[in-house]
PDB file of C-alpha atoms in Angstrom:
ATOM      1  CA  MET A   1       0.095  -0.440  -0.117  1.00 57.00           C
ATOM      2  CA  ASN A   2       1.545   3.307  -0.813  1.00 66.00           C
ATOM      3  CA  ASP A   3      -1.305   5.436  -0.861  1.00 93.00           C
ATOM      4  CA  PHE A   4      -1.307   9.479  -1.767  1.00 98.00           C
ATOM      5  CA  LYS A   5      -3.963  11.682  -3.322  1.00 98.00           C
ATOM      6  CA  VAL A   6      -4.555  15.456  -3.959  1.00 98.00           C
ATOM      7  CA  GLY A   7      -7.846  17.081  -3.769  1.00 97.00           C
ATOM      8  CA  ILE A   8      -7.924  20.101  -5.302  1.00 97.00           C
ATOM      9  CA  ARG A   9     -10.212  23.266  -4.216  1.00 97.00           C
ATOM     10  CA  HIS A  10     -10.935  26.731  -5.403  1.00 95.00           C
ATOM     11  CA  MET A  11     -11.501  29.159  -2.452  1.00 93.00           C
ATOM     12  CA  ASP A  12     -11.970  32.503  -4.386  1.00 89.00           C
ATOM     13  CA  THR A  13      -8.507  33.200  -6.317  1.00 93.00           C
ATOM     14  CA  VAL A  14      -6.491  30.320  -4.295  1.00 97.00           C
ATOM     15  CA  THR A  15      -6.269  26.626  -5.312  1.00 98.00           C
ATOM     16  CA  VAL A  16      -6.076  24.563  -2.274  1.00 98.00           C
ATOM     17  CA  PHE A  17      -3.801  21.403  -2.899  1.00 98.00           C
ATOM     18  CA  ASP A  18      -5.384  18.708  -0.084  1.00 98.00           C
ATOM     19  CA  LEU A  19      -2.432  16.336   0.305  1.00 98.00           C
ATOM     20  CA  LYS A  20      -3.405  12.655   1.881  1.00 98.00           C
ATOM     21  CA  GLY A  21      -1.438   9.557   2.724  1.00 98.00           C
ATOM     22  CA  TYR A  22       2.379   8.806   1.769  1.00 98.00           C
ATOM     23  CA  LEU A  23       4.402  10.970  -0.272  1.00 98.00           C
ATOM     24  CA  ASP A  24       7.747   9.874  -1.726  1.00 98.00           C
ATOM     25  CA  ALA A  25       9.209   9.727  -5.171  1.00 97.00           C
ATOM     26  CA  HIS A  26       6.517   7.048  -6.155  1.00 97.00           C
ATOM     27  CA  THR A  27       3.805   9.920  -5.651  1.00 98.00           C
ATOM     28  CA  ALA A  28       5.298  12.790  -6.414  1.00 97.00           C
ATOM     29  CA  PRO A  29       4.552  12.666  -9.884  1.00 97.00           C
ATOM     30  CA  ASP A  30       1.000  13.184  -8.732  1.00 97.00           C
ATOM     31  CA  LEU A  31       1.469  16.281  -6.813  1.00 98.00           C
ATOM     32  CA  GLU A  32       3.484  17.568  -9.826  1.00 98.00           C
ATOM     33  CA  GLN A  33       0.248  16.889 -12.304  1.00 98.00           C
ATOM     34  CA  ALA A  34      -1.713  18.749  -9.846  1.00 97.00           C
ATOM     35  CA  PHE A  35       0.861  21.592  -9.491  1.00 98.00           C
ATOM     36  CA  LEU A  36       0.783  21.680 -13.631  1.00 97.00           C
ATOM     37  CA  SER A  37      -2.734  21.568 -13.980  1.00 96.00           C
ATOM     38  CA  ALA A  38      -3.246  24.865 -11.751  1.00 97.00           C
ATOM     39  CA  ILE A  39       0.063  26.130 -13.631  1.00 96.00           C
ATOM     40  CA  ASP A  40      -1.523  25.666 -16.860  1.00 96.00           C
ATOM     41  CA  GLY A  41      -4.838  27.181 -15.835  1.00 95.00           C
ATOM     42  CA  ARG A  42      -3.182  30.576 -14.990  1.00 96.00           C
ATOM     43  CA  LYS A  43      -3.217  29.473 -11.321  1.00 97.00           C
ATOM     44  CA  TYR A  44      -0.527  30.794  -9.345  1.00 97.00           C
ATOM     45  CA  ASN A  45      -2.335  31.673  -5.803  1.00 97.00           C
ATOM     46  CA  LEU A  46      -1.806  27.913  -4.273  1.00 98.00           C
ATOM     47  CA  VAL A  47      -1.864  26.664  -1.152  1.00 98.00           C
ATOM     48  CA  VAL A  48      -0.800  23.166   0.026  1.00 98.00           C
ATOM     49  CA  ASN A  49      -2.964  21.820   2.997  1.00 98.00           C
ATOM     50  CA  PHE A  50      -0.792  19.233   4.556  1.00 98.00           C
ATOM     51  CA  ARG A  51      -3.703  17.779   7.281  1.00 98.00           C
ATOM     52  CA  ASP A  52      -3.655  14.701   6.122  1.00 98.00           C
ATOM     53  CA  LEU A  53       0.241  13.845   5.105  1.00 98.00           C
ATOM     54  CA  ALA A  54       1.667  11.142   7.157  1.00 97.00           C
ATOM     55  CA  TYR A  55       4.738  10.679   4.874  1.00 98.00           C
ATOM     56  CA  ILE A  56       7.060  12.817   2.715  1.00 98.00           C
ATOM     57  CA  SER A  57      10.441  12.531   1.218  1.00 98.00           C
ATOM     58  CA  SER A  58      12.783  14.716  -0.366  1.00 96.00           C
ATOM     59  CA  ALA A  59      10.855  13.798  -3.350  1.00 96.00           C
ATOM     60  CA  GLY A  60       7.655  15.901  -2.272  1.00 97.00           C
ATOM     61  CA  LEU A  61       9.714  18.920  -1.602  1.00 96.00           C
ATOM     62  CA  GLY A  62      11.423  18.466  -4.867  1.00 95.00           C
ATOM     63  CA  VAL A  63       7.943  19.051  -6.472  1.00 96.00           C
ATOM     64  CA  LEU A  64       7.326  22.658  -5.071  1.00 96.00           C
ATOM     65  CA  MET A  65      10.824  23.417  -5.748  1.00 94.00           C
ATOM     66  CA  GLN A  66      10.077  22.778  -9.047  1.00 93.00           C
ATOM     67  CA  PHE A  67       7.238  25.634  -9.182  1.00 95.00           C
ATOM     68  CA  ILE A  68       8.246  28.246  -7.243  1.00 95.00           C
ATOM     69  CA  GLU A  69      10.026  30.296  -9.119  1.00 93.00           C
ATOM     70  CA  ASP A  70       7.168  30.240 -12.049  1.00 94.00           C
ATOM     71  CA  VAL A  71       4.525  30.683  -9.306  1.00 97.00           C
ATOM     72  CA  ARG A  72       6.662  33.787  -8.174  1.00 96.00           C
ATOM     73  CA  LYS A  73       7.214  35.327 -11.704  1.00 95.00           C
ATOM     74  CA  ASN A  74       4.039  35.398 -12.215  1.00 96.00           C
ATOM     75  CA  GLU A  75       3.184  37.241  -8.413  1.00 95.00           C
ATOM     76  CA  GLY A  76       2.052  34.275  -6.873  1.00 97.00           C
ATOM     77  CA  ASP A  77       2.992  32.186  -4.380  1.00 97.00           C
ATOM     78  CA  ILE A  78       2.980  28.613  -2.747  1.00 98.00           C
ATOM     79  CA  LYS A  79       1.998  28.732   1.135  1.00 98.00           C
ATOM     80  CA  LEU A  80       1.990  25.753   3.133  1.00 98.00           C
ATOM     81  CA  SER A  81      -0.382  24.626   5.770  1.00 98.00           C
ATOM     82  CA  ASN A  82      -1.403  22.100   8.497  1.00 98.00           C
ATOM     83  CA  MET A  83       2.034  20.020   9.007  1.00 98.00           C
ATOM     84  CA  SER A  84       1.771  17.520  11.337  1.00 97.00           C
ATOM     85  CA  PRO A  85       5.180  17.947  14.000  1.00 96.00           C
ATOM     86  CA  ARG A  86       6.880  15.150  11.483  1.00 96.00           C
ATOM     87  CA  VAL A  87       6.144  16.475   8.359  1.00 98.00           C
ATOM     88  CA  PHE A  88       7.236  20.148   9.558  1.00 98.00           C
ATOM     89  CA  ASN A  89      10.540  18.402  10.719  1.00 97.00           C
ATOM     90  CA  VAL A  90      11.616  17.376   7.228  1.00 97.00           C
ATOM     91  CA  PHE A  91      10.876  20.958   5.604  1.00 97.00           C
ATOM     92  CA  ASP A  92      12.884  22.314   8.805  1.00 97.00           C
ATOM     93  CA  LEU A  93      16.016  20.389   8.516  1.00 96.00           C
ATOM     94  CA  LEU A  94      16.061  21.797   4.442  1.00 94.00           C
ATOM     95  CA  GLY A  95      15.628  24.950   5.635  1.00 93.00           C
ATOM     96  CA  PHE A  96      12.771  25.322   3.761  1.00 94.00           C
ATOM     97  CA  PRO A  97      10.916  27.714   6.501  1.00 95.00           C
ATOM     98  CA  MET A  98      13.515  30.135   4.710  1.00 92.00           C
ATOM     99  CA  LEU A  99      11.609  29.982   1.547  1.00 93.00           C
ATOM    100  CA  TYR A 100       8.286  29.086   1.770  1.00 96.00           C
ATOM    101  CA  GLU A 101       5.326  30.433   4.272  1.00 97.00           C
ATOM    102  CA  ILE A 102       4.410  28.055   6.537  1.00 97.00           C
ATOM    103  CA  TYR A 103       1.257  28.216   8.473  1.00 97.00           C
ATOM    104  CA  ALA A 104      -0.270  26.039  10.913  1.00 97.00           C
ATOM    105  CA  GLU A 105      -4.083  27.056   9.558  1.00 97.00           C
ATOM    106  CA  GLU A 106      -5.357  26.958   6.207  1.00 97.00           C
ATOM    107  CA  ARG A 107      -7.144  30.117   6.305  1.00 97.00           C
ATOM    108  CA  ASP A 108      -4.019  31.718   7.864  1.00 96.00           C
ATOM    109  CA  ALA A 109      -2.667  31.272   4.303  1.00 97.00           C
ATOM    110  CA  LEU A 110      -6.013  32.074   2.897  1.00 97.00           C
ATOM    111  CA  GLU A 111      -6.090  35.345   4.457  1.00 96.00           C
ATOM    112  CA  LYS A 112      -2.619  36.811   3.954  1.00 95.00           C
ATOM    113  CA  PHE A 113      -3.409  36.027  -0.121  1.00 95.00           C
ATOM    114  CA  ARG A 114      -6.583  37.909   0.293  1.00 91.00           C
ATOM    115  CA  ASN A 115      -5.068  41.018   2.019  1.00 87.00           C
ATOM    116  CA  ASN A 116      -2.448  40.538  -1.486  1.00 71.00           C
ATOM    117  CA  VAL A 117       0.317  40.565   0.616  1.00 54.00           C
ATOM    118  CA  THR A 118       2.278  38.698  -1.573  1.00 53.00           C
ATOM    119  CA  HIS A 119       6.268  37.142  -1.314  1.00 54.00           C
ATOM    120  CA  PRO A 120       8.454  39.912  -3.699  1.00 53.00           C
ATOM    121  CA  PRO A 121       8.750  38.096  -6.827  1.00 49.00           C
ATOM    122  CA  TYR A 122      11.647  35.433  -7.350  1.00 49.00           C
ATOM    123  CA  GLN A 123      14.858  37.325  -8.603  1.00 52.00           C
ATOM    124  CA  LYS A 124      17.573  35.448  -9.601  1.00 52.00           C
ATOM    125  CA  PRO A 125      21.258  36.609  -8.254  1.00 53.00           C
ATOM    126  CA  ASP A 126      23.282  38.283 -10.574  1.00 55.00           C
ATOM    127  CA  THR A 127      25.896  35.610 -11.289  1.00 52.00           C
ATOM    128  CA  GLY A 128      27.542  37.525 -13.833  1.00 48.00           C
ATOM    129  CA  GLU A 129      26.232  35.105 -16.499  1.00 42.00           C
TER     130      GLU A 129
ATOM    131  CA  MET B   1      38.439  -5.387  27.319  1.00 42.00           C
ATOM    132  CA  THR B   2      35.891  -4.183  25.059  1.00 45.00           C
ATOM    133  CA  GLN B   3      33.136  -6.860  24.662  1.00 47.00           C
ATOM    134  CA  HIS B   4      32.095  -6.686  21.123  1.00 53.00           C
ATOM    135  CA  THR B   5      28.862  -8.534  19.054  1.00 54.00           C
ATOM    136  CA  LYS B   6      27.531  -8.311  15.722  1.00 60.00           C
ATOM    137  CA  HIS B   7      24.675  -9.714  14.760  1.00 59.00           C
ATOM    138  CA  THR B   8      23.734  -9.536  10.702  1.00 64.00           C
ATOM    139  CA  ASP B   9      19.639 -10.049  11.570  1.00 78.00           C
ATOM    140  CA  LEU B  10      17.796  -9.228   8.982  1.00 94.00           C
ATOM    141  CA  THR B  11      18.004  -8.786   4.934  1.00 97.00           C
ATOM    142  CA  LEU B  12      16.075  -7.330   2.193  1.00 98.00           C
ATOM    143  CA  ASP B  13      16.237  -7.918  -1.665  1.00 98.00           C
ATOM    144  CA  ILE B  14      13.940  -5.731  -3.766  1.00 97.00           C
ATOM    145  CA  SER B  15      13.583  -4.783  -7.518  1.00 98.00           C
ATOM    146  CA  SER B  16      14.832  -1.223  -8.294  1.00 98.00           C
ATOM    147  CA  LYS B  17      11.118   0.467  -8.425  1.00 98.00           C
ATOM    148  CA  THR B  18       9.669   3.166  -6.425  1.00 97.00           C
ATOM    149  CA  ASP B  19       6.422   1.524  -5.904  1.00 97.00           C
ATOM    150  CA  LEU B  20       8.648  -1.221  -3.591  1.00 98.00           C
ATOM    151  CA  LEU B  21       9.847   2.117  -1.010  1.00 98.00           C
ATOM    152  CA  VAL B  22       6.765   1.461   0.742  1.00 97.00           C
ATOM    153  CA  GLU B  23       8.034  -2.329   1.508  1.00 98.00           C
ATOM    154  CA  VAL B  24      11.730  -0.949   2.449  1.00 98.00           C
ATOM    155  CA  ARG B  25      10.024   1.254   4.709  1.00 98.00           C
ATOM    156  CA  THR B  26       8.171  -1.199   6.556  1.00 97.00           C
ATOM    157  CA  PHE B  27      11.191  -3.179   6.438  1.00 98.00           C
ATOM    158  CA  VAL B  28      13.408  -0.913   7.791  1.00 98.00           C
ATOM    159  CA  THR B  29      10.361   0.447  10.506  1.00 98.00           C
ATOM    160  CA  ASP B  30       9.837  -2.598  11.762  1.00 97.00           C
ATOM    161  CA  ALA B  31      13.430  -3.634  12.918  1.00 97.00           C
ATOM    162  CA  ALA B  32      14.392  -0.070  14.433  1.00 97.00           C
ATOM    163  CA  ARG B  33      11.389  -0.047  16.207  1.00 97.00           C
ATOM    164  CA  ALA B  34      12.301  -3.877  17.617  1.00 95.00           C
ATOM    165  CA  PHE B  35      16.044  -2.404  17.995  1.00 94.00           C
ATOM    166  CA  GLY B  36      14.061  -0.104  20.467  1.00 95.00           C
ATOM    167  CA  PHE B  37      14.354   3.470  19.020  1.00 96.00           C
ATOM    168  CA  ALA B  38      11.387   6.003  19.342  1.00 96.00           C
ATOM    169  CA  ASP B  39       9.233   7.381  17.699  1.00 96.00           C
ATOM    170  CA  ASP B  40      11.429  10.216  16.142  1.00 96.00           C
ATOM    171  CA  ASP B  41      14.192   8.270  15.441  1.00 97.00           C
ATOM    172  CA  VAL B  42      12.498   5.062  13.591  1.00 98.00           C
ATOM    173  CA  SER B  43      11.157   8.081  11.464  1.00 97.00           C
ATOM    174  CA  ASN B  44      14.404   9.631  11.147  1.00 98.00           C
ATOM    175  CA  ILE B  45      16.176   6.228   9.891  1.00 98.00           C
ATOM    176  CA  GLU B  46      12.957   5.437   7.793  1.00 98.00           C
ATOM    177  CA  LEU B  47      13.137   8.606   6.014  1.00 98.00           C
ATOM    178  CA  ALA B  48      17.162   8.447   5.691  1.00 98.00           C
ATOM    179  CA  VAL B  49      16.751   5.093   3.933  1.00 98.00           C
ATOM    180  CA  ASP B  50      13.815   5.996   1.690  1.00 98.00           C
ATOM    181  CA  GLU B  51      16.198   8.594   0.297  1.00 97.00           C
ATOM    182  CA  ALA B  52      19.127   5.993  -0.131  1.00 97.00           C
ATOM    183  CA  CYS B  53      17.058   3.440  -2.411  1.00 98.00           C
ATOM    184  CA  THR B  54      15.425   6.566  -4.191  1.00 97.00           C
ATOM    185  CA  ASN B  55      19.033   7.602  -4.843  1.00 95.00           C
ATOM    186  CA  ILE B  56      19.843   4.297  -6.186  1.00 96.00           C
ATOM    187  CA  ILE B  57      16.857   3.921  -8.270  1.00 97.00           C
ATOM    188  CA  LYS B  58      17.321   7.110  -9.791  1.00 95.00           C
ATOM    189  CA  HIS B  59      20.927   7.739 -10.509  1.00 93.00           C
ATOM    190  CA  ALA B  60      22.326   4.126 -10.065  1.00 94.00           C
ATOM    191  CA  TYR B  61      19.917   2.475 -11.774  1.00 96.00           C
ATOM    192  CA  GLN B  62      18.121   5.494 -13.609  1.00 95.00           C
ATOM    193  CA  TYR B  63      14.736   3.947 -13.333  1.00 96.00           C
ATOM    194  CA  ASN B  64      15.725   0.843 -14.738  1.00 97.00           C
ATOM    195  CA  PRO B  65      13.295  -2.038 -12.749  1.00 97.00           C
ATOM    196  CA  ALA B  66      16.067  -4.787 -13.567  1.00 97.00           C
ATOM    197  CA  GLY B  67      18.407  -3.493 -11.208  1.00 97.00           C
ATOM    198  CA  ARG B  68      18.543  -5.147  -7.410  1.00 98.00           C
ATOM    199  CA  ILE B  69      18.778  -3.372  -4.399  1.00 98.00           C
ATOM    200  CA  ARG B  70      19.708  -5.142  -1.803  1.00 98.00           C
ATOM    201  CA  LEU B  71      19.655  -4.342   2.308  1.00 98.00           C
ATOM    202  CA  ALA B  72      21.278  -5.748   5.607  1.00 97.00           C
ATOM    203  CA  ILE B  73      20.634  -4.688   8.663  1.00 97.00           C
ATOM    204  CA  SER B  74      23.010  -5.233  11.771  1.00 96.00           C
ATOM    205  CA  SER B  75      23.603  -3.891  15.241  1.00 94.00           C
ATOM    206  CA  THR B  76      26.664  -3.595  16.676  1.00 90.00           C
ATOM    207  CA  ALA B  77      26.870  -3.774  21.324  1.00 82.00           C
ATOM    208  CA  GLU B  78      30.178  -2.470  22.774  1.00 81.00           C
ATOM    209  CA  GLN B  79      30.797  -2.557  26.116  1.00 81.00           C
ATOM    210  CA  ASP B  80      29.943   1.432  27.306  1.00 81.00           C
ATOM    211  CA  GLN B  81      29.397   2.444  23.650  1.00 84.00           C
ATOM    212  CA  PRO B  82      25.651   3.612  22.247  1.00 89.00           C
ATOM    213  CA  ARG B  83      24.393   0.640  20.459  1.00 92.00           C
ATOM    214  CA  ARG B  84      24.619   1.148  16.543  1.00 95.00           C
ATOM    215  CA  PHE B  85      22.019   0.479  14.074  1.00 97.00           C
ATOM    216  CA  ILE B  86      23.112  -0.033  10.699  1.00 97.00           C
ATOM    217  CA  ILE B  87      21.423  -0.537   7.096  1.00 98.00           C
ATOM    218  CA  THR B  88      24.183  -1.376   4.672  1.00 98.00           C
ATOM    219  CA  ILE B  89      22.086  -1.287   1.485  1.00 98.00           C
ATOM    220  CA  HIS B  90      24.074  -2.741  -1.659  1.00 97.00           C
ATOM    221  CA  ASP B  91      23.451  -2.097  -5.726  1.00 97.00           C
ATOM    222  CA  ASP B  92      25.176  -2.832  -8.909  1.00 96.00           C
ATOM    223  CA  GLY B  93      24.258   0.620 -10.931  1.00 95.00           C
ATOM    224  CA  ARG B  94      26.335   3.266 -11.423  1.00 92.00           C
ATOM    225  CA  SER B  95      28.652   4.348  -8.754  1.00 88.00           C
ATOM    226  CA  PHE B  96      28.355   8.044  -6.504  1.00 79.00           C
ATOM    227  CA  ASP B  97      32.072   8.951  -5.611  1.00 74.00           C
ATOM    228  CA  ALA B  98      30.693  10.575  -2.644  1.00 70.00           C
ATOM    229  CA  SER B  99      34.672  12.388  -3.000  1.00 69.00           C
ATOM    230  CA  HIS B 100      33.498  14.679  -5.354  1.00 70.00           C
ATOM    231  CA  TYR B 101      30.495  15.230  -3.607  1.00 73.00           C
ATOM    232  CA  THR B 102      29.807  18.508  -1.760  1.00 74.00           C
ATOM    233  CA  LEU B 103      26.634  19.211   0.160  1.00 74.00           C
ATOM    234  CA  PRO B 104      24.623  22.141  -0.918  1.00 76.00           C
ATOM    235  CA  ASP B 105      24.522  25.437   1.142  1.00 78.00           C
ATOM    236  CA  MET B 106      20.840  25.282   1.755  1.00 78.00           C
ATOM    237  CA  THR B 107      20.966  29.188   1.407  1.00 75.00           C
ATOM    238  CA  GLN B 108      22.364  29.097  -2.236  1.00 74.00           C
ATOM    239  CA  TYR B 109      20.162  26.935  -2.797  1.00 74.00           C
ATOM    240  CA  PHE B 110      17.339  28.474  -2.442  1.00 73.00           C
ATOM    241  CA  GLN B 111      18.604  31.068  -4.661  1.00 71.00           C
ATOM    242  CA  ARG B 112      18.094  29.006  -7.709  1.00 68.00           C
ATOM    243  CA  PRO B 113      15.460  26.612  -7.126  1.00 62.00           C
ATOM    244  CA  ARG B 114      15.619  23.121  -8.594  1.00 63.00           C
ATOM    245  CA  ARG B 115      14.251  19.622  -8.042  1.00 62.00           C
ATOM    246  CA  GLY B 116      16.455  17.118  -6.260  1.00 64.00           C
ATOM    247  CA  GLY B 117      19.589  16.702  -4.523  1.00 79.00           C
ATOM    248  CA  LEU B 118      18.323  17.251  -1.623  1.00 91.00           C
ATOM    249  CA  GLY B 119      18.525  13.506  -0.183  1.00 93.00           C
ATOM    250  CA  VAL B 120      22.051  13.217   0.667  1.00 92.00           C
ATOM    251  CA  VAL B 121      21.774  16.096   2.762  1.00 92.00           C
ATOM    252  CA  LEU B 122      18.878  14.369   4.877  1.00 95.00           C
ATOM    253  CA  MET B 123      20.643  11.279   4.981  1.00 96.00           C
ATOM    254  CA  LYS B 124      23.550  13.582   6.643  1.00 95.00           C
ATOM    255  CA  LYS B 125      21.536  15.103   9.108  1.00 96.00           C
ATOM    256  CA  LEU B 126      19.022  12.520  10.002  1.00 97.00           C
ATOM    257  CA  MET B 127      21.772   9.608  10.489  1.00 98.00           C
ATOM    258  CA  ASP B 128      25.188   9.619  12.714  1.00 97.00           C
ATOM    259  CA  GLU B 129      27.144   8.190  10.047  1.00 97.00           C
ATOM    260  CA  VAL B 130      26.689   7.691   6.093  1.00 96.00           C
ATOM    261  CA  GLU B 131      29.777   6.222   4.531  1.00 95.00           C
ATOM    262  CA  TYR B 132      29.606   5.377   0.689  1.00 94.00           C
ATOM    263  CA  SER B 133      32.140   2.971  -0.356  1.00 92.00           C
ATOM    264  CA  ILE B 134      32.854   2.076  -4.116  1.00 86.00           C
ATOM    265  CA  ALA B 135      35.423  -0.448  -5.652  1.00 86.00           C
ATOM    266  CA  PRO B 136      35.877  -1.693  -9.445  1.00 86.00           C
ATOM    267  CA  GLY B 137      34.383  -4.839  -9.101  1.00 87.00           C
ATOM    268  CA  ALA B 138      32.754  -4.872  -6.009  1.00 91.00           C
ATOM    269  CA  PRO B 139      28.961  -3.487  -5.838  1.00 94.00           C
ATOM    270  CA  ASN B 140      28.388   0.041  -4.644  1.00 95.00           C
ATOM    271  CA  ALA B 141      27.406   0.249  -0.495  1.00 96.00           C
ATOM    272  CA  ILE B 142      26.145   3.219   1.721  1.00 96.00           C
ATOM    273  CA  ARG B 143      26.102   2.063   5.263  1.00 97.00           C
ATOM    274  CA  LEU B 144      23.887   4.242   7.326  1.00 98.00           C
ATOM    275  CA  VAL B 145      24.422   4.024  11.011  1.00 98.00           C
ATOM    276  CA  LYS B 146      22.310   5.616  14.006  1.00 97.00           C
ATOM    277  CA  TYR B 147      23.344   5.190  17.584  1.00 96.00           C
ATOM    278  CA  LEU B 148      20.499   4.492  20.191  1.00 95.00           C
ATOM    279  CA  LEU B 149      21.551   5.969  22.946  1.00 86.00           C
ATOM    280  CA  PRO B 150      20.352   4.597  26.606  1.00 77.00           C
ATOM    281  CA  LEU B 151      17.852   6.218  28.363  1.00 65.00           C
ATOM    282  CA  HIS B 152      19.317   6.159  31.999  1.00 58.00           C
ATOM    283  CA  PRO B 153      23.623   6.477  30.901  1.00 53.00           C
ATOM    284  CA  ARG B 154      25.688   4.781  33.961  1.00 52.00           C
ATOM    285  CA  SER B 155      28.169   7.697  35.525  1.00 50.00           C
ATOM    286  CA  ALA B 156      31.739   6.927  35.416  1.00 43.00           C
TER     287      ALA B 156
END
């Protein structure tokens, strides 16, 4: 059993992904597809609700990394909410709270979007290239 | 005089397929719990082994399901030392040369978002020892070690 499900809800201008089960290298492509469908529909205000997620490996965090640049270029954001201590620990170990807003409750993330408090657009560092 | 015992108790041999990661996790969590680890450490060991096997499937075998991944769990008990829970994972795919790998600085990593590269960072943070060994003609091996510290250490 390696169950993972992504539910998609539209809350005003925000798309919420409800994750359930086990997110690893086998199931990460399902999350990738969900993000792609939102972005193809030009939805850039995204919240990922982790309430029913039991497990995450770096493959799941990799999906968030894959889309954050594109989403912020379009003046959106990926905000995260409702993580169990176990799931939060994985994000924390890798320093993800530096890059992502993580909220205890989904409504706080939605409120941020509602108040139009957007993350500054992502800017590439000047590497002289 | 140091008493030293080493047991190889459990092995698992699987195909290089991501749908079998769940089997790997069940195998290692059952063993870690039986060894005496608390829930947090069991979770940490589970994730580290998942990351190691994911990297083998992805990089060593490049998703070729014909590859084999062999896990063995052993333990050591030395007098006045924490007990060691040791997971050794062998594969016959492309070697990962750890000597040419430097862990990414996470601040720089976030300035250039990309997918992947996080598994090795996690393994190093989650385990007490992470050691790769590669040699011509021999299977690749990664050895992950977690110490089981006594709840009530004896004073000297």
